[in-house]
Structures are given as structure tokens and as C-alpha cells.
PDB file of C-alpha atoms in Angstrom:
ATOM      1  CA  UNK W   1     127.987 142.887 -11.283  1.00  0.00           C
ATOM      2  CA  UNK W   2     127.601 144.111  -7.807  1.00  0.00           C
ATOM      3  CA  UNK W   3     124.707 142.840  -5.773  1.00  0.00           C
ATOM      4  CA  UNK W   4     122.554 145.388  -4.465  1.00  0.00           C
ATOM      5  CA  UNK W   5     120.538 143.526  -1.759  1.00  0.00           C
ATOM      6  CA  UNK W   6     122.042 142.328   1.781  1.00  0.00           C
ATOM      7  CA  UNK W   7     121.029 139.336   3.306  1.00  0.00           C
ATOM      8  CA  UNK W   8     121.856 140.560   6.553  1.00  0.00           C
ATOM      9  CA  UNK W   9     118.699 142.855   6.752  1.00  0.00           C
ATOM     10  CA  UNK W  10     119.728 146.715   7.392  1.00  0.00           C
ATOM     11  CA  UNK W  11     122.992 146.290   8.815  1.00  0.00           C
ATOM     12  CA  UNK W  12     125.746 148.441   6.988  1.00  0.00           C
ATOM     13  CA  UNK W  13     128.415 145.980   4.821  1.00  0.00           C
ATOM     14  CA  UNK W  14     132.026 146.956   5.696  1.00  0.00           C
ATOM     15  CA  UNK W  15     134.959 145.736   3.370  1.00  0.00           C
ATOM     16  CA  UNK W  16     138.152 145.582   5.457  1.00  0.00           C
ATOM     17  CA  UNK W  17     141.306 145.622   3.168  1.00  0.00           C
ATOM     18  CA  UNK W  18     144.277 144.537   5.197  1.00  0.00           C
ATOM     19  CA  UNK W  19     147.103 142.133   4.266  1.00  0.00           C
ATOM     20  CA  UNK W  20     148.391 141.385   8.046  1.00  0.00           C
ATOM     21  CA  UNK W  21     145.592 138.422   8.899  1.00  0.00           C
ATOM     22  CA  UNK W  22     145.797 139.091  12.638  1.00  0.00           C
ATOM     23  CA  UNK W  23     144.775 142.430  12.558  1.00  0.00           C
ATOM     24  CA  UNK W  24     142.073 141.882   9.348  1.00  0.00           C
ATOM     25  CA  UNK W  25     140.801 139.208  11.406  1.00  0.00           C
ATOM     26  CA  UNK W  26     140.907 141.062  14.958  1.00  0.00           C
ATOM     27  CA  UNK W  27     139.008 144.298  12.844  1.00  0.00           C
ATOM     28  CA  UNK W  28     136.352 142.112  10.978  1.00  0.00           C
ATOM     29  CA  UNK W  29     135.418 140.611  14.570  1.00  0.00           C
ATOM     30  CA  UNK W  30     135.342 143.685  16.403  1.00  0.00           C
ATOM     31  CA  UNK W  31     133.306 145.162  13.486  1.00  0.00           C
ATOM     32  CA  UNK W  32     130.683 142.307  13.643  1.00  0.00           C
ATOM     33  CA  UNK W  33     130.312 142.894  17.291  1.00  0.00           C
ATOM     34  CA  UNK W  34     129.433 146.270  16.787  1.00  0.00           C
ATOM     35  CA  UNK W  35     126.640 145.466  14.489  1.00  0.00           C
ATOM     36  CA  UNK W  36     128.170 145.387  11.049  1.00  0.00           C
ATOM     37  CA  UNK W  37     128.405 143.004   8.491  1.00  0.00           C
ATOM     38  CA  UNK W  38     132.328 142.675   7.753  1.00  0.00           C
ATOM     39  CA  UNK W  39     133.791 141.054   4.827  1.00  0.00           C
ATOM     40  CA  UNK W  40     137.755 140.677   4.454  1.00  0.00           C
ATOM     41  CA  UNK W  41     140.087 140.803   1.905  1.00  0.00           C
ATOM     42  CA  UNK W  42     144.016 140.240   1.716  1.00  0.00           C
ATOM     43  CA  UNK W  43     145.327 141.930  -0.957  1.00  0.00           C
ATOM     44  CA  UNK W  44     144.022 144.349  -3.761  1.00  0.00           C
ATOM     45  CA  UNK W  45     142.841 141.014  -6.015  1.00  0.00           C
ATOM     46  CA  UNK W  46     140.637 140.055  -3.296  1.00  0.00           C
ATOM     47  CA  UNK W  47     139.242 143.560  -2.759  1.00  0.00           C
ATOM     48  CA  UNK W  48     138.670 143.450  -6.419  1.00  0.00           C
ATOM     49  CA  UNK W  49     136.822 140.062  -6.329  1.00  0.00           C
ATOM     50  CA  UNK W  50     134.425 141.348  -3.569  1.00  0.00           C
ATOM     51  CA  UNK W  51     133.287 144.725  -5.354  1.00  0.00           C
ATOM     52  CA  UNK W  52     132.673 142.960  -8.032  1.00  0.00           C
ATOM     53  CA  UNK W  53     130.318 140.779  -6.211  1.00  0.00           C
ATOM     54  CA  UNK W  54     128.668 143.409  -3.743  1.00  0.00           C
ATOM     55  CA  UNK W  55     128.113 147.468  -2.703  1.00  0.00           C
ATOM     56  CA  UNK W  56     129.465 148.398   0.330  1.00  0.00           C
ATOM     57  CA  UNK W  57     128.737 151.213   2.708  1.00  0.00           C
ATOM     58  CA  UNK W  58     132.288 151.614   3.469  1.00  0.00           C
ATOM     59  CA  UNK W  59     135.752 150.559   2.707  1.00  0.00           C
ATOM     60  CA  UNK W  60     138.515 150.053   4.957  1.00  0.00           C
ATOM     61  CA  UNK W  61     141.931 150.141   3.167  1.00  0.00           C
ATOM     62  CA  UNK W  62     145.566 149.516   4.299  1.00  0.00           C
ATOM     63  CA  UNK W  63     147.518 151.440   1.608  1.00  0.00           C
ATOM     64  CA  UNK W  64     150.478 149.129   1.986  1.00  0.00           C
ATOM     65  CA  UNK W  65     149.355 145.849   0.486  1.00  0.00           C
ATOM     66  CA  UNK W  66     151.543 142.921  -1.391  1.00  0.00           C
ATOM     67  CA  UNK W  67     150.574 142.077  -5.091  1.00  0.00           C
ATOM     68  CA  UNK W  68     149.037 145.236  -5.668  1.00  0.00           C
ATOM     69  CA  UNK W  69     149.471 148.207  -3.701  1.00  0.00           C
ATOM     70  CA  UNK W  70     146.218 150.532  -2.187  1.00  0.00           C
ATOM     71  CA  UNK W  71     146.946 153.430  -4.143  1.00  0.00           C
ATOM     72  CA  UNK W  72     146.807 151.330  -7.289  1.00  0.00           C
ATOM     73  CA  UNK W  73     143.294 149.890  -5.853  1.00  0.00           C
ATOM     74  CA  UNK W  74     142.228 153.323  -4.980  1.00  0.00           C
ATOM     75  CA  UNK W  75     142.400 153.906  -9.123  1.00  0.00           C
ATOM     76  CA  UNK W  76     141.133 150.900 -10.112  1.00  0.00           C
ATOM     77  CA  UNK W  77     138.068 150.863  -8.056  1.00  0.00           C
ATOM     78  CA  UNK W  78     136.925 154.754  -8.240  1.00  0.00           C
ATOM     79  CA  UNK W  79     133.900 153.889 -10.688  1.00  0.00           C
ATOM     80  CA  UNK W  80     132.579 150.998  -8.607  1.00  0.00           C
ATOM     81  CA  UNK W  81     132.778 152.838  -5.321  1.00  0.00           C
ATOM     82  CA  UNK W  82     131.070 155.825  -6.858  1.00  0.00           C
ATOM     83  CA  UNK W  83     130.730 157.669  -3.591  1.00  0.00           C
ATOM     84  CA  UNK W  84     131.237 155.231  -0.838  1.00  0.00           C
ATOM     85  CA  UNK W  85     133.436 156.405   1.891  1.00  0.00           C
ATOM     86  CA  UNK W  86     136.818 154.811   2.512  1.00  0.00           C
ATOM     87  CA  UNK W  87     138.883 155.155   5.387  1.00  0.00           C
ATOM     88  CA  UNK W  88     142.570 155.022   4.643  1.00  0.00           C
ATOM     89  CA  UNK W  89     144.607 153.038   7.092  1.00  0.00           C
ATOM     90  CA  UNK W  90     148.305 154.355   6.617  1.00  0.00           C
ATOM     91  CA  UNK W  91     151.254 155.580   8.630  1.00  0.00           C
ATOM     92  CA  UNK W  92     152.164 156.801   5.267  1.00  0.00           C
ATOM     93  CA  UNK W  93     153.937 160.594   5.137  1.00  0.00           C
ATOM     94  CA  UNK W  94     152.431 161.146   1.587  1.00  0.00           C
ATOM     95  CA  UNK W  95     148.878 160.801   2.317  1.00  0.00           C
ATOM     96  CA  UNK W  96     147.917 164.198   0.557  1.00  0.00           C
ATOM     97  CA  UNK W  97     149.733 162.526  -2.541  1.00  0.00           C
ATOM     98  CA  UNK W  98     147.265 159.642  -2.336  1.00  0.00           C
ATOM     99  CA  UNK W  99     144.275 162.052  -2.265  1.00  0.00           C
ATOM    100  CA  UNK W 100     145.297 164.117  -4.885  1.00  0.00           C
ATOM    101  CA  UNK W 101     145.758 161.190  -7.159  1.00  0.00           C
ATOM    102  CA  UNK W 102     142.190 160.050  -6.968  1.00  0.00           C
ATOM    103  CA  UNK W 103     138.967 161.638  -7.915  1.00  0.00           C
ATOM    104  CA  UNK W 104     136.586 163.321  -5.174  1.00  0.00           C
ATOM    105  CA  UNK W 105     133.799 160.644  -6.150  1.00  0.00           C
ATOM    106  CA  UNK W 106     135.539 158.692  -3.249  1.00  0.00           C
ATOM    107  CA  UNK W 107     135.278 159.970   0.009  1.00  0.00           C
ATOM    108  CA  UNK W 108     138.432 159.308   1.813  1.00  0.00           C
ATOM    109  CA  UNK W 109     139.458 159.767   5.515  1.00  0.00           C
ATOM    110  CA  UNK W 110     143.020 158.978   6.782  1.00  0.00           C
ATOM    111  CA  UNK W 111     143.217 156.952  10.118  1.00  0.00           C
ATOM    112  CA  UNK W 112     146.938 157.070  11.085  1.00  0.00           C
ATOM    113  CA  UNK W 113     148.921 154.110  12.588  1.00  0.00           C
ATOM    114  CA  UNK W 114     148.870 153.039  15.091  1.00  0.00           C
ATOM    115  CA  UNK W 115     145.077 153.177  15.976  1.00  0.00           C
ATOM    116  CA  UNK W 116     143.008 152.391  18.716  1.00  0.00           C
ATOM    117  CA  UNK W 117     139.485 150.544  17.968  1.00  0.00           C
ATOM    118  CA  UNK W 118     137.995 153.756  19.987  1.00  0.00           C
ATOM    119  CA  UNK W 119     139.467 156.197  17.290  1.00  0.00           C
ATOM    120  CA  UNK W 120     138.397 153.414  14.612  1.00  0.00           C
ATOM    121  CA  UNK W 121     134.863 153.040  15.822  1.00  0.00           C
ATOM    122  CA  UNK W 122     134.448 157.156  15.704  1.00  0.00           C
ATOM    123  CA  UNK W 123     135.996 157.240  12.210  1.00  0.00           C
ATOM    124  CA  UNK W 124     133.805 154.460  10.810  1.00  0.00           C
ATOM    125  CA  UNK W 125     130.698 155.877  12.679  1.00  0.00           C
ATOM    126  CA  UNK W 126     131.506 159.732  10.955  1.00  0.00           C
ATOM    127  CA  UNK W 127     131.892 157.714   7.264  1.00  0.00           C
ATOM    128  CA  UNK W 128     128.647 155.896   7.436  1.00  0.00           C
ATOM    129  CA  UNK W 129     126.894 158.950   8.825  1.00  0.00           C
ATOM    130  CA  UNK W 130     127.104 160.298   5.240  1.00  0.00           C
ATOM    131  CA  UNK W 131     125.039 157.512   3.918  1.00  0.00           C
ATOM    132  CA  UNK W 132     121.324 156.683   4.607  1.00  0.00           C
ATOM    133  CA  UNK W 133     122.082 153.239   5.831  1.00  0.00           C
ATOM    134  CA  UNK W 134     124.794 154.262   8.180  1.00  0.00           C
ATOM    135  CA  UNK W 135     122.648 157.007   9.625  1.00  0.00           C
ATOM    136  CA  UNK W 136     120.189 154.134  10.579  1.00  0.00           C
ATOM    137  CA  UNK W 137     122.571 152.496  12.159  1.00  0.00           C
ATOM    138  CA  UNK W 138     122.675 152.108  16.585  1.00  0.00           C
ATOM    139  CA  UNK W 139     126.128 150.584  16.964  1.00  0.00           C
ATOM    140  CA  UNK W 140     128.119 150.784  20.119  1.00  0.00           C
ATOM    141  CA  UNK W 141     131.591 152.287  19.377  1.00  0.00           C
ATOM    142  CA  UNK W 142     133.063 151.388  22.914  1.00  0.00           C
ATOM    143  CA  UNK W 143     136.564 150.269  22.879  1.00  0.00           C
ATOM    144  CA  UNK W 144     137.332 146.995  24.346  1.00  0.00           C
ATOM    145  CA  UNK W 145     139.048 146.759  27.185  1.00  0.00           C
ATOM    146  CA  UNK W 146     142.172 145.445  26.013  1.00  0.00           C
ATOM    147  CA  UNK W 147     142.849 148.210  22.866  1.00  0.00           C
TER     148      UNK W 147
END
């Protein structure tokens, strides 16, 4: 059963599903520094466990995951997401096939690789602007000097 409360106040909660540990930690640290609550999942199994425990305002999903790929994860969590925006992080050529394979209840946008933190911030802000919690966020999206 997902929890519908945020122990951290009104900050939007983002689930980062990324198998690359370095990139996952870097994204979570960056999101935390811009005012979000970031939770990390290294696999589809980890992501499903998080989605059972709480509700997220946004999911950042790497499509190429070990032990259960991102497309399978998308299909299995549609009902848990119910309108939660999702940003798909991918270099996959067949992205349109991915969107065609899931329902319109999961609003998805693609951020192709490689991407900068500035671009990620713009996409996160746009995706969250569709939610009531995202509209109340005043996060700064300036890109780090090293990106």
C-alpha cells in the first residue's frame, strides 16, 4: 500500500530509476540540492518496492535496466502511477514503440542521452508543472558548473 503523505513537507518526491550507481547518486544529489526529495532505485525490482511504499510526484526512468527492463516496468506499474508524470531517460531508437505500448494514463516525455543537468532540470520542472505539488515548488534549475 502506497503512503500518501510526505514526511518532508510540500517538496515534490521523485523516484530515480537508474542502474548506473554513479549517475543515480549524481542525479539524486542534484535533485536534493534543487529542493526535491529524491529516492533511488537501481533495478525494476527496487522501483516496484518503492512504488508499493509511497506515492511519487515524478519518476525518472532509465529504460535499459538489469533484471527487468524499463519497458516491462512501465507496463507493470501503470496502475500505481495513475497520472504521475514520467521522464524516460534513454538513447533508445524505438522510443515511439515504448510510448505506444503503454496507456495514456502515464504521461511520458523522453530525455535523450547524453543530457545535461540544465536540460534535466527543465524537463523535471515542465513535468512537475502538471501536478498541484509541482506548481508550488520554487526550485532553482541553474546548471552546475561541472555539467
